[in-house]
Tab-separated table of C-alpha atoms in Angstrom:
chain	number	residue	atom	x	y	z
A	228	MET	CA	6.501	16.959	14.256
A	229	ARG	CA	3.148	18.242	14.741
A	230	SER	CA	2.572	21.819	14.103
A	231	ILE	CA	-0.011	23.622	16.345
A	232	ILE	CA	-1.028	27.226	15.464
A	233	THR	CA	-0.725	29.260	18.595
A	234	PRO	CA	-4.206	31.005	19.318
A	235	ILE	CA	-4.486	34.478	18.975
A	236	SER	CA	-7.328	34.867	21.567
A	237	PRO	CA	-7.382	33.190	24.762
A	238	GLU	CA	-10.898	32.499	24.489
A	239	TYR	CA	-10.467	29.855	21.504
A	240	PRO	CA	-8.493	26.419	22.216
A	241	ARG	CA	-5.695	25.284	20.351
A	242	ILE	CA	-6.051	24.987	16.426
A	243	TYR	CA	-4.962	21.875	14.713
A	244	SER	CA	-3.825	21.430	10.943
A	245	VAL	CA	-5.780	18.900	8.969
A	246	ALA	CA	-3.001	16.728	8.586
A	247	ASP	CA	-2.312	16.753	12.463
A	248	LEU	CA	-5.856	16.081	13.214
A	249	THR	CA	-5.898	13.268	10.720
A	250	ARG	CA	-2.892	11.765	11.995
A	251	MET	CA	-4.298	11.854	15.589
A	252	ILE	CA	-7.394	10.119	14.522
A	253	LYS	CA	-5.556	7.625	12.733
A	254	ASP	CA	-3.173	6.676	15.759
A	255	ARG	CA	-6.063	6.778	18.240
A	256	LEU	CA	-8.154	4.190	15.966
A	257	GLU	CA	-5.369	1.996	15.356
A	258	GLN	CA	-4.742	1.854	19.095
A	259	GLU	CA	-8.393	1.201	20.158
A	260	PHE	CA	-9.345	-1.186	17.037
A	261	PRO	CA	-6.084	-3.263	16.561
A	262	LEU	CA	-8.165	-6.271	15.441
A	263	VAL	CA	-11.855	-6.503	14.505
A	264	TRP	CA	-14.214	-8.900	12.810
A	265	VAL	CA	-16.905	-7.073	10.712
A	266	GLN	CA	-19.819	-8.679	8.765
A	267	GLY	CA	-21.656	-7.156	6.013
A	268	GLU	CA	-22.402	-7.243	2.111
A	269	VAL	CA	-19.731	-7.014	-0.518
A	270	SER	CA	-20.257	-4.317	-3.281
A	271	ASN	CA	-18.076	-2.510	-5.681
A	272	LEU	CA	-15.351	-5.119	-5.642
A	273	ARG	CA	-12.564	-4.274	-7.836
A	274	SER	CA	-8.877	-5.847	-8.079
A	275	PRO	CA	-6.592	-3.702	-10.361
A	276	HIS	CA	-3.242	-4.563	-11.882
A	277	SER	CA	-1.448	-4.114	-8.676
A	278	GLY	CA	-3.076	-7.209	-7.412
A	279	HIS	CA	-4.533	-5.644	-4.109
A	280	CYS	CA	-8.479	-5.946	-3.702
A	281	TYR	CA	-10.708	-3.171	-2.916
A	282	PHE	CA	-14.423	-3.331	-1.907
A	283	THR	CA	-17.159	-1.854	0.435
A	284	LEU	CA	-18.754	-3.660	3.209
A	285	LYS	CA	-22.239	-2.366	3.861
A	286	ASP	CA	-25.414	-3.110	5.591
A	287	GLU	CA	-28.773	-1.372	5.997
A	288	ALA	CA	-27.435	1.576	7.803
A	289	SER	CA	-23.830	2.187	6.724
A	290	GLN	CA	-20.845	1.119	4.824
A	291	LEU	CA	-17.200	0.720	5.283
A	292	ARG	CA	-14.235	0.643	2.788
A	293	VAL	CA	-12.187	-2.740	2.813
A	294	VAL	CA	-8.635	-3.186	1.436
A	295	ILE	CA	-6.927	-6.655	1.077
A	296	PHE	CA	-3.318	-6.212	-0.075
A	297	ARG	CA	-1.915	-8.579	-2.551
A	298	SER	CA	0.085	-10.821	-0.299
A	299	TYR	CA	-3.029	-11.716	1.632
A	300	TYR	CA	-5.475	-11.694	-1.303
A	301	GLN	CA	-3.565	-14.451	-3.426
A	302	ALA	CA	-3.105	-16.727	-0.266
A	303	MET	CA	-6.882	-16.697	0.266
A	304	ARG	CA	-8.807	-19.861	-0.721
A	305	PHE	CA	-11.964	-18.031	-0.713
A	306	LYS	CA	-12.155	-14.868	-2.666
A	307	PRO	CA	-15.233	-12.402	-2.058
A	308	VAL	CA	-17.613	-11.603	-4.891
A	309	ASP	CA	-20.192	-8.748	-5.203
A	310	SER	CA	-23.562	-9.154	-3.446
A	311	LEU	CA	-22.165	-12.055	-1.073
A	312	LYS	CA	-22.500	-11.536	2.902
A	313	ILE	CA	-19.095	-12.295	4.239
A	314	VAL	CA	-17.267	-12.082	7.651
A	315	CYS	CA	-13.860	-9.867	7.519
A	316	ARG	CA	-11.295	-9.649	9.903
A	317	GLY	CA	-8.376	-6.944	10.049
A	318	GLN	CA	-7.200	-3.508	11.663
A	319	LEU	CA	-9.052	-0.186	11.205
A	320	THR	CA	-6.908	2.560	9.930
A	321	VAL	CA	-7.259	5.996	8.482
A	322	TYR	CA	-6.083	6.659	4.775
A	323	GLU	CA	-4.637	10.165	5.529
A	324	PRO	CA	-4.590	11.919	1.871
A	325	ARG	CA	-8.477	11.609	1.975
A	326	GLY	CA	-9.089	11.363	5.729
A	327	GLU	CA	-11.193	8.198	5.163
A	328	TYR	CA	-11.092	5.281	7.661
A	329	GLN	CA	-10.966	1.757	6.124
A	330	LEU	CA	-10.353	-1.751	7.147
A	331	LEU	CA	-7.034	-3.695	6.189
A	332	ALA	CA	-8.534	-6.995	6.148
A	333	ASP	CA	-6.177	-10.166	6.111
A	334	TYR	CA	-8.841	-12.792	6.208
A	335	THR	CA	-12.329	-13.399	4.935
A	336	GLU	CA	-15.115	-16.033	4.810
A	337	PRO	CA	-18.658	-16.305	3.866
A	338	LEU	CA	-21.340	-15.660	6.095
A	339	GLY	CA	-23.078	-18.860	7.165
A	340	VAL	CA	-21.020	-20.922	4.785
A	341	GLY	CA	-17.266	-22.367	5.551
A	342	ALA	CA	-14.871	-20.568	3.483
A	343	LEU	CA	-13.243	-24.050	2.309
A	344	ALA	CA	-16.733	-25.091	0.898
A	345	GLN	CA	-17.321	-21.823	-0.784
A	346	ALA	CA	-13.868	-21.803	-2.170
A	347	PHE	CA	-14.287	-25.179	-3.346
A	348	GLU	CA	-17.555	-24.347	-5.209
A	349	GLN	CA	-15.938	-21.213	-6.750
A	350	LEU	CA	-12.910	-23.232	-8.032
A	351	LYS	CA	-15.190	-26.082	-9.277
A	352	ALA	CA	-17.347	-23.439	-11.184
A	353	ARG	CA	-14.433	-21.808	-12.776
A	354	LEU	CA	-12.512	-25.019	-13.977
A	355	ASP	CA	-15.753	-26.347	-15.039
A	356	ALA	CA	-16.445	-23.198	-17.342
A	357	GLU	CA	-12.805	-23.582	-18.674
A	358	GLY	CA	-13.730	-27.268	-19.918
A	359	LEU	CA	-11.291	-29.082	-17.448
A	360	PHE	CA	-14.268	-31.460	-16.604
A	361	ASP	CA	-15.283	-32.230	-20.445
A	362	SER	CA	-15.638	-35.937	-20.912
A	363	ARG	CA	-14.050	-35.195	-24.471
A	364	HIS	CA	-10.850	-34.503	-22.661
A	365	LYS	CA	-10.833	-38.090	-20.657
A	366	LYS	CA	-8.481	-40.491	-21.735
A	367	PRO	CA	-9.506	-44.309	-21.948
A	368	LEU	CA	-8.013	-46.760	-19.364
A	369	PRO	CA	-5.695	-49.575	-20.996
A	370	TYR	CA	-7.370	-52.945	-21.242
A	371	LEU	CA	-4.670	-54.594	-19.208
A	372	PRO	CA	-1.991	-52.360	-17.749
A	373	HIS	CA	1.567	-53.497	-17.587
A	374	ARG	CA	2.893	-51.032	-15.172
A	375	LEU	CA	1.308	-48.310	-13.135
A	376	ALA	CA	2.049	-45.872	-10.392
A	377	VAL	CA	0.252	-45.018	-7.301
A	378	VAL	CA	0.792	-41.439	-5.749
A	379	THR	CA	0.012	-41.547	-2.075
A	380	SER	CA	1.172	-41.745	1.098
A	381	PRO	CA	3.571	-44.677	1.907
A	382	SER	CA	2.297	-45.162	5.560
A	383	GLY	CA	-1.411	-44.903	5.089
A	384	ALA	CA	-3.878	-47.524	4.920
A	385	ALA	CA	-4.985	-46.591	1.391
A	386	ILE	CA	-1.936	-48.033	-0.192
A	387	ARG	CA	-2.132	-51.379	1.864
A	388	ASP	CA	-5.558	-51.873	0.465
A	389	PHE	CA	-4.966	-51.043	-2.755
A	390	LEU	CA	-2.051	-53.230	-3.200
A	391	GLN	CA	-3.609	-56.019	-1.309
A	392	ILE	CA	-6.596	-56.036	-3.594
A	393	LEU	CA	-4.306	-55.575	-6.776
A	394	HIS	CA	-2.052	-58.474	-6.205
A	395	ARG	CA	-5.021	-60.597	-5.353
A	396	ARG	CA	-6.540	-59.964	-8.718
A	397	PHE	CA	-3.440	-59.965	-10.908
A	398	PRO	CA	-0.115	-60.578	-9.153
A	399	ASN	CA	2.125	-60.297	-11.949
A	400	ILE	CA	1.573	-56.583	-12.473
A	401	GLN	CA	4.407	-53.961	-11.925
A	402	VAL	CA	3.579	-51.138	-9.245
A	403	LEU	CA	5.492	-48.010	-8.783
A	404	VAL	CA	4.580	-46.424	-5.283
A	405	TYR	CA	5.496	-42.598	-5.318
A	406	PRO	CA	5.417	-41.450	-1.938
A	407	VAL	CA	3.942	-37.853	-1.314
A	408	ARG	CA	2.317	-35.849	1.552
A	409	VAL	CA	-1.266	-36.172	1.203
A	410	GLN	CA	-2.587	-33.415	3.522
A	411	GLY	CA	-1.013	-30.167	5.031
A	412	ALA	CA	1.458	-27.494	3.995
A	413	GLY	CA	3.224	-28.657	0.698
A	414	ALA	CA	1.067	-31.475	0.008
A	415	ALA	CA	-0.144	-29.969	-3.131
A	416	GLU	CA	3.183	-29.185	-4.355
A	417	GLU	CA	4.601	-32.593	-3.877
A	418	ILE	CA	1.519	-34.174	-5.851
A	419	VAL	CA	2.090	-31.824	-8.759
A	420	GLY	CA	5.746	-32.775	-8.667
A	421	ALA	CA	4.892	-36.445	-8.731
A	422	LEU	CA	2.609	-36.242	-11.602
A	423	ARG	CA	5.057	-34.182	-13.673
A	424	THR	CA	7.849	-36.757	-12.920
A	425	LEU	CA	5.716	-39.825	-13.638
A	426	ASN	CA	4.754	-38.483	-16.977
A	427	THR	CA	8.530	-38.312	-18.110
A	428	MET	CA	8.721	-42.061	-17.073
A	429	PRO	CA	8.509	-44.563	-20.311
A	430	ASP	CA	6.195	-47.660	-20.206
A	431	LEU	CA	3.800	-46.364	-17.590
A	432	ASP	CA	0.219	-47.206	-18.439
A	433	VAL	CA	-1.803	-45.706	-15.610
A	434	ILE	CA	-1.495	-43.231	-12.593
A	435	ILE	CA	-3.656	-43.792	-9.431
A	436	LEU	CA	-3.860	-40.830	-7.072
A	437	THR	CA	-5.188	-42.050	-3.774
A	438	ARG	CA	-5.637	-41.443	-0.005
A	439	GLY	CA	-8.031	-42.516	2.836
A	440	GLY	CA	-10.978	-40.348	3.778
A	441	GLY	CA	-10.860	-37.414	6.031
A	442	SER	CA	-12.638	-33.966	6.424
A	443	LEU	CA	-12.694	-31.225	3.774
A	444	GLU	CA	-9.573	-29.705	5.252
A	445	ASP	CA	-7.888	-33.076	5.368
A	446	LEU	CA	-8.618	-33.524	1.674
A	447	TRP	CA	-7.900	-29.859	0.669
A	448	ALA	CA	-4.631	-30.816	-1.098
A	449	PHE	CA	-6.669	-32.455	-3.822
A	450	ASN	CA	-8.849	-29.312	-4.214
A	451	GLU	CA	-5.993	-27.070	-5.128
A	452	GLU	CA	-6.055	-25.534	-8.634
A	453	LYS	CA	-2.431	-26.367	-9.328
A	454	VAL	CA	-3.117	-30.148	-8.432
A	455	ALA	CA	-6.330	-30.155	-10.883
A	456	ARG	CA	-4.085	-28.478	-13.928
A	457	ALA	CA	-1.410	-31.067	-13.431
A	458	ILE	CA	-4.036	-33.853	-13.658
A	459	PHE	CA	-5.617	-32.379	-16.945
A	460	GLN	CA	-2.142	-31.949	-18.401
A	461	SER	CA	-1.013	-35.214	-17.702
A	462	THR	CA	-0.614	-37.388	-20.888
A	463	ILE	CA	-1.102	-40.642	-18.817
A	464	PRO	CA	-4.433	-41.501	-17.770
A	465	VAL	CA	-5.151	-40.677	-14.154
A	466	ILE	CA	-7.627	-42.333	-11.825
A	467	SER	CA	-8.673	-40.309	-8.657
A	468	ALA	CA	-9.493	-42.670	-5.588
A	469	VAL	CA	-9.625	-39.647	-2.655
A	470	GLY	CA	-11.411	-40.376	0.483
A	471	HIS	CA	-14.546	-42.537	0.969
A	472	GLU	CA	-17.557	-43.020	-1.366
A	473	ILE	CA	-19.232	-39.688	-0.072
A	474	ASP	CA	-16.158	-37.532	-0.622
A	475	PHE	CA	-15.688	-35.632	-3.867
A	476	THR	CA	-12.707	-33.666	-4.584
A	477	ILE	CA	-11.713	-31.254	-7.507
A	478	ALA	CA	-9.245	-33.992	-8.571
A	479	ASP	CA	-12.262	-36.652	-9.129
A	480	PHE	CA	-13.804	-34.174	-11.603
A	481	VAL	CA	-10.563	-33.623	-13.635
A	482	ALA	CA	-9.283	-37.200	-13.470
A	483	ASP	CA	-9.945	-39.308	-16.450
A	484	ARG	CA	-11.822	-41.758	-13.986
A	485	ARG	CA	-13.068	-41.650	-10.454
A	486	ALA	CA	-12.806	-44.380	-7.903
A	487	PRO	CA	-15.072	-44.129	-4.761
A	488	THR	CA	-12.409	-45.675	-2.738
A	489	PRO	CA	-8.855	-46.937	-2.959
A	490	SER	CA	-9.923	-50.502	-3.013
A	491	ALA	CA	-12.467	-49.785	-5.917
A	492	ALA	CA	-9.410	-48.295	-7.898
A	493	ALA	CA	-7.686	-51.489	-7.750
A	494	GLU	CA	-10.745	-53.283	-9.046
A	495	LEU	CA	-11.057	-50.501	-11.643
A	496	VAL	CA	-7.579	-50.551	-13.129
A	497	VAL	CA	-7.261	-54.358	-13.598
A	498	ARG	CA	-9.617	-57.175	-13.888
A	499	PRO	CA	-9.086	-60.641	-11.962
A	500	LEU	CA	-6.520	-63.095	-13.400
A	501	GLU	CA	-9.057	-65.928	-13.435
A	502	GLU	CA	-11.675	-63.556	-15.433
A	503	LEU	CA	-9.041	-62.896	-17.911
A	504	GLN	CA	-8.123	-66.332	-18.425
A	505	LEU	CA	-11.873	-67.410	-18.654
A	506	GLU	CA	-12.246	-64.561	-21.319
A	507	LEU	CA	-9.254	-66.124	-23.216
A	508	GLN	CA	-10.593	-69.519	-23.225
A	509	ARG	CA	-13.961	-68.148	-24.470
A	510	LEU	CA	-12.281	-66.040	-27.150
A	511	SER	CA	-10.095	-69.161	-28.226
A	512	LEU	CA	-13.212	-71.413	-28.510
A	513	SER	CA	-15.152	-68.821	-30.470
A	514	LEU	CA	-12.050	-68.500	-32.834
A	515	GLN	CA	-11.883	-72.165	-33.415
A	516	ARG	CA	-15.270	-72.446	-34.111
A	517	ARG	CA	-15.199	-69.453	-36.614
A	518	PHE	CA	-12.258	-70.881	-38.274
A	519	LEU	CA	-13.960	-74.586	-38.704
A	520	ASN	CA	-17.115	-72.676	-40.189
A	521	LEU	CA	-15.100	-70.820	-42.520
A	522	LEU	CA	-13.075	-74.044	-43.624
A	523	GLN	CA	-16.610	-75.871	-44.034
A	524	GLN	CA	-17.897	-73.156	-46.146
A	525	GLY	CA	-14.688	-72.953	-48.309
A	526	ARG	CA	-15.099	-76.817	-48.872
A	527	GLU	CA	-18.810	-76.458	-49.947
A	528	ARG	CA	-18.169	-73.724	-52.423
A	529	LEU	CA	-15.353	-75.723	-53.780
A	530	ARG	CA	-17.650	-78.791	-54.280
A	531	LEU	CA	-20.324	-76.776	-55.999
A	532	SER	CA	-18.047	-74.928	-58.371
A	533	GLY	CA	-15.846	-78.002	-59.428
A	534	HIS	CA	-18.237	-79.079	-62.285
A	535	ARG	CA	-17.967	-75.613	-63.911
A	536	LEU	CA	-14.043	-75.974	-63.948
A	537	LYS	CA	-12.686	-75.772	-67.655
A	538	ASP	CA	-9.697	-77.350	-69.214
A	539	PRO	CA	-6.664	-75.047	-68.992
A	540	ARG	CA	-5.737	-75.771	-72.676
A	541	ARG	CA	-9.223	-74.585	-73.897
A	542	GLN	CA	-8.649	-71.365	-71.778
A	543	VAL	CA	-5.447	-70.728	-73.242
A	544	ALA	CA	-6.804	-71.228	-76.728
A	545	ASP	CA	-9.631	-68.954	-76.029
A	546	LEU	CA	-7.247	-66.161	-74.900
A	547	ARG	CA	-5.222	-66.536	-77.895
A	548	LEU	CA	-8.052	-65.993	-80.260
A	549	ARG	CA	-8.984	-62.712	-78.082
A	550	LEU	CA	-5.543	-61.470	-78.320
A	551	ASP	CA	-5.538	-61.781	-82.158
A	552	GLU	CA	-8.598	-60.035	-82.158
A	553	ARG	CA	-7.595	-57.116	-80.084
A	554	ALA	CA	-4.393	-56.834	-81.982
A	555	GLU	CA	-6.302	-56.271	-85.311
A	556	GLN	CA	-8.533	-53.694	-83.708
A	557	LEU	CA	-5.380	-51.875	-82.489
A	558	GLN	CA	-3.907	-51.856	-86.123
A	559	ARG	CA	-6.967	-50.490	-87.587
A	560	LEU	CA	-7.527	-47.734	-85.090
A	561	TRP	CA	-3.819	-46.920	-85.339
A	562	GLN	CA	-4.090	-46.612	-89.028
A	563	THR	CA	-7.091	-44.380	-88.626
A	564	LYS	CA	-5.323	-42.033	-86.125
A	565	ARG	CA	-2.407	-41.640	-88.539
A	566	ARG	CA	-4.479	-40.502	-91.398
A	567	ASP	CA	-6.319	-38.029	-89.310
A	568	ALA	CA	-3.290	-36.549	-87.880
A	569	ALA	CA	-1.614	-36.222	-91.358
A	570	ALA	CA	-4.493	-34.427	-92.570
A	571	LYS	CA	-4.686	-31.934	-89.561
A	572	LEU	CA	-0.776	-31.475	-90.080
A	573	ARG	CA	-1.300	-30.309	-93.858
A	574	LEU	CA	-4.190	-27.997	-92.989
A	575	ALA	CA	-2.355	-26.517	-90.129
A	576	ALA	CA	0.875	-25.826	-92.623
A	577	ALA	CA	-1.321	-24.205	-94.941
A	578	ARG	CA	-2.901	-21.736	-92.456
A	579	LEU	CA	0.780	-21.063	-91.037
A	580	SER	CA	1.837	-20.062	-94.387
A	581	LEU	CA	-0.909	-17.435	-94.767
A	582	LEU	CA	-0.025	-15.742	-91.328
A	583	SER	CA	3.630	-15.507	-91.748
A	584	VAL	CA	5.297	-13.576	-88.782
A	585	ARG	CA	6.628	-10.637	-91.079
A	586	ARG	CA	3.092	-10.039	-92.174
A	587	ARG	CA	1.575	-9.885	-88.959
A	588	SER	CA	4.250	-7.603	-87.526
A	589	GLU	CA	3.962	-5.093	-90.333
A	590	GLY	CA	0.463	-4.931	-89.671
A	591	GLN	CA	0.590	-4.319	-86.098
A	592	ARG	CA	3.238	-1.758	-86.449
A	593	LEU	CA	0.863	0.443	-89.042
A	594	LEU	CA	-2.138	-0.114	-86.291
A	595	LEU	CA	0.349	1.183	-83.572
A	596	GLN	CA	1.411	4.289	-85.503
A	597	GLN	CA	-2.316	5.257	-86.150
A	598	ASP	CA	-3.211	5.103	-82.583
A	599	ASN	CA	-0.195	6.975	-81.516
A	600	ARG	CA	-1.178	9.919	-83.882
A	601	ARG	CA	-4.923	9.739	-82.370
A	602	LEU	CA	-3.517	9.887	-78.963
A	603	GLN	CA	-1.399	13.004	-79.718
A	604	GLN	CA	-4.231	14.685	-80.973
A	605	VAL	CA	-6.466	13.771	-78.067
A	606	LEU	CA	-4.152	14.964	-75.729
A	607	ARG	CA	-3.317	18.339	-77.500
A	608	ARG	CA	-7.038	19.215	-77.536
A	609	ARG	CA	-7.910	18.045	-73.918
A	610	LEU	CA	-4.743	20.279	-72.903
A	611	SER	CA	-5.936	23.236	-74.943
A	612	ASP	CA	-9.521	22.849	-73.201
A	613	HIS	CA	-7.969	22.781	-69.650
A	614	ARG	CA	-5.885	25.777	-70.476
A	615	ARG	CA	-8.922	27.958	-71.482
A	616	LEU	CA	-10.899	26.505	-68.270
A	617	LEU	CA	-7.978	27.619	-66.033
A	618	GLU	CA	-7.890	31.103	-67.520
A	619	HIS	CA	-11.787	31.606	-67.226
A	620	LEU	CA	-11.629	30.530	-63.738
A	621	THR	CA	-8.640	32.981	-62.776
A	622	ASP	CA	-10.511	35.869	-64.302
A	623	ARG	CA	-13.493	34.923	-62.294
A	624	LEU	CA	-11.635	34.618	-59.016
A	625	ARG	CA	-9.616	37.788	-59.409
A	626	PRO	CA	-12.171	40.116	-58.422
A	627	LEU	CA	-12.875	38.161	-55.322
A	628	ASN	CA	-9.510	38.430	-54.060
A	629	PRO	CA	-9.366	40.595	-50.640
A	630	ALA	CA	-6.026	42.242	-51.679
A	631	ALA	CA	-7.806	43.480	-54.963
A	632	ILE	CA	-10.686	44.992	-52.858
A	633	LEU	CA	-8.478	46.870	-50.609
A	634	ALA	CA	-6.280	48.074	-53.626
A	635	ARG	CA	-9.791	49.931	-54.892
A	636	GLY	CA	-9.416	51.937	-51.740
A	637	TYR	CA	-11.491	50.024	-49.198
A	638	ALA	CA	-10.201	48.987	-45.530
A	639	VAL	CA	-11.081	46.504	-43.008
A	640	ALA	CA	-11.715	47.807	-39.485
A	641	LEU	CA	-10.650	45.261	-36.439
A	642	THR	CA	-11.185	45.707	-32.624
A	643	LEU	CA	-8.456	45.414	-30.185
A	644	PRO	CA	-7.287	43.231	-28.614
A	645	ASP	CA	-9.362	40.492	-29.995
A	646	ARG	CA	-9.062	41.320	-33.623
A	647	ALA	CA	-12.618	40.813	-34.450
A	648	VAL	CA	-13.804	42.129	-37.763
A	649	LEU	CA	-16.146	45.357	-37.367
A	650	ARG	CA	-19.296	45.116	-39.406
A	651	THR	CA	-21.513	47.560	-37.764
A	652	SER	CA	-21.018	50.871	-35.433
A	653	GLN	CA	-22.580	49.008	-32.604
A	654	GLN	CA	-19.656	46.625	-32.332
A	655	THR	CA	-17.436	49.315	-30.580
A	656	ALA	CA	-17.603	52.341	-28.347
A	657	VAL	CA	-16.183	55.950	-28.193
A	658	GLY	CA	-12.431	55.781	-27.124
A	659	ALA	CA	-11.966	52.313	-28.124
A	660	PRO	CA	-8.949	51.440	-30.069
A	661	VAL	CA	-9.608	50.057	-33.724
A	662	LEU	CA	-6.854	48.589	-36.021
A	663	VAL	CA	-7.737	49.497	-39.724
A	664	HIS	CA	-5.907	47.538	-42.378
A	665	LEU	CA	-5.216	49.188	-45.577
A	666	HIS	CA	-4.016	47.833	-49.120
A	667	GLN	CA	-0.575	48.622	-47.888
A	668	GLY	CA	0.129	48.981	-44.214
A	669	ALA	CA	-2.240	49.372	-41.172
A	670	LEU	CA	-3.522	52.167	-39.032
A	671	ARG	CA	-4.158	51.939	-35.110
A	672	CYS	CA	-6.928	54.477	-34.365
A	673	GLN	CA	-9.169	55.387	-31.639
A	674	VAL	CA	-12.966	56.008	-32.057
A	675	THR	CA	-13.955	59.525	-31.368
A	676	SER	CA	-17.558	59.514	-32.258
A	677	ILE	CA	-20.151	56.979	-33.571
A	678	THR	CA	-22.883	57.633	-36.141
A	679	ASP	CA	-25.412	55.447	-37.680
A	680	GLU	CA	-25.267	57.522	-40.908
A	681	THR	CA	-24.300	55.655	-44.029
A	682	LEU	CA	-21.651	57.510	-46.149
A	683	PRO	CA	-21.378	56.819	-49.911
A	684	LEU	CA	-18.603	54.534	-50.887
A	685	PRO	CA	-16.019	55.248	-53.491
A	686	THR	CA	-16.501	54.185	-57.121
A	687	LYS	CA	-13.037	54.172	-58.526
């Protein structure tokens, strides 16, 4: 209920409270401007953890605060950025706690450029910066796939053209058609679900993502971020064949290969059977020629080396002579090593007798006792030095103790109530309270007079 203050004097009109006046302005503003379109330049854009979007829309003469609530902001394909000129649609309202009017926007688009085109460029730049288009992530296509899957609309012309060309080039290949919607609401979700399901199937070599041409709005399902990430996460190579040759989608940049048309995808994924047969014949003839050449070279090497072949019995005799010679060498070497080892053993035994365990332990015990005595002497000397130093420092600090000074008859005067130390008579005034600290107890006094005369201090 509005509270109106009754005027005291009849010459004044009725007086509103700030809250009532703000609420009336809010009601009038929302009634007069239920839906408006405003254009301007974005500045001071921020999006806190709440998910809402706040920015200022300005031109040469004025500025307007704009708020986009999270539910609208997350659903927007185009996101405003600083310094961009845009068009906003929304409702004017007043934020009552600050008395500021603002626009509650539910739609934005760039000025002079379509929202879809701008959203396409924004997503493309962001995914490119993340590395989703990097060639090092592209998976190679198999030379001859045995089983492939096509994600598309089963009623479109794209699947008919694809299958016709594929079966003409290689009729024995297995094709799995995974039906999805390729445009409209829910199409992106179905495409993502298809890619994830196909990645769980065994013996699948390639996935072809295809549809016919259309406008940017028709192809937008293939520009969704969720579709791009599903393609990037696929462990099976993905070929994107969306639209006509001049059409480009985000899926084309993320996929392992792009085909300009569905028909070109069929030509890309598999080579014609006749071409493969000719390639096989060519490789077979090349292999035969290579084998015959190697066989001829082997025969020639055998013929040239035939005159150098020795009688096996002579080779065995030579090996026996070498074996006897090596055995004698090993016998002499073993005897030499044995003599050296015996001499080293005798030398080690002599040294060991000189260094008995008992003799070494006795010497170590005597050294330990000597070190212990020296250590005790050093500790006693250092302890005595530190004790004398402590007594000396105590004697020097004792006269500086404030309690000792007060005990000699001195006192400390403090101002009240802030308890500041009085060092000069100018720090107080006649009638001011003063707290005087003595050696034992304190005096609460009042200044009766002030003099600059310096009185003699007590000597005892």
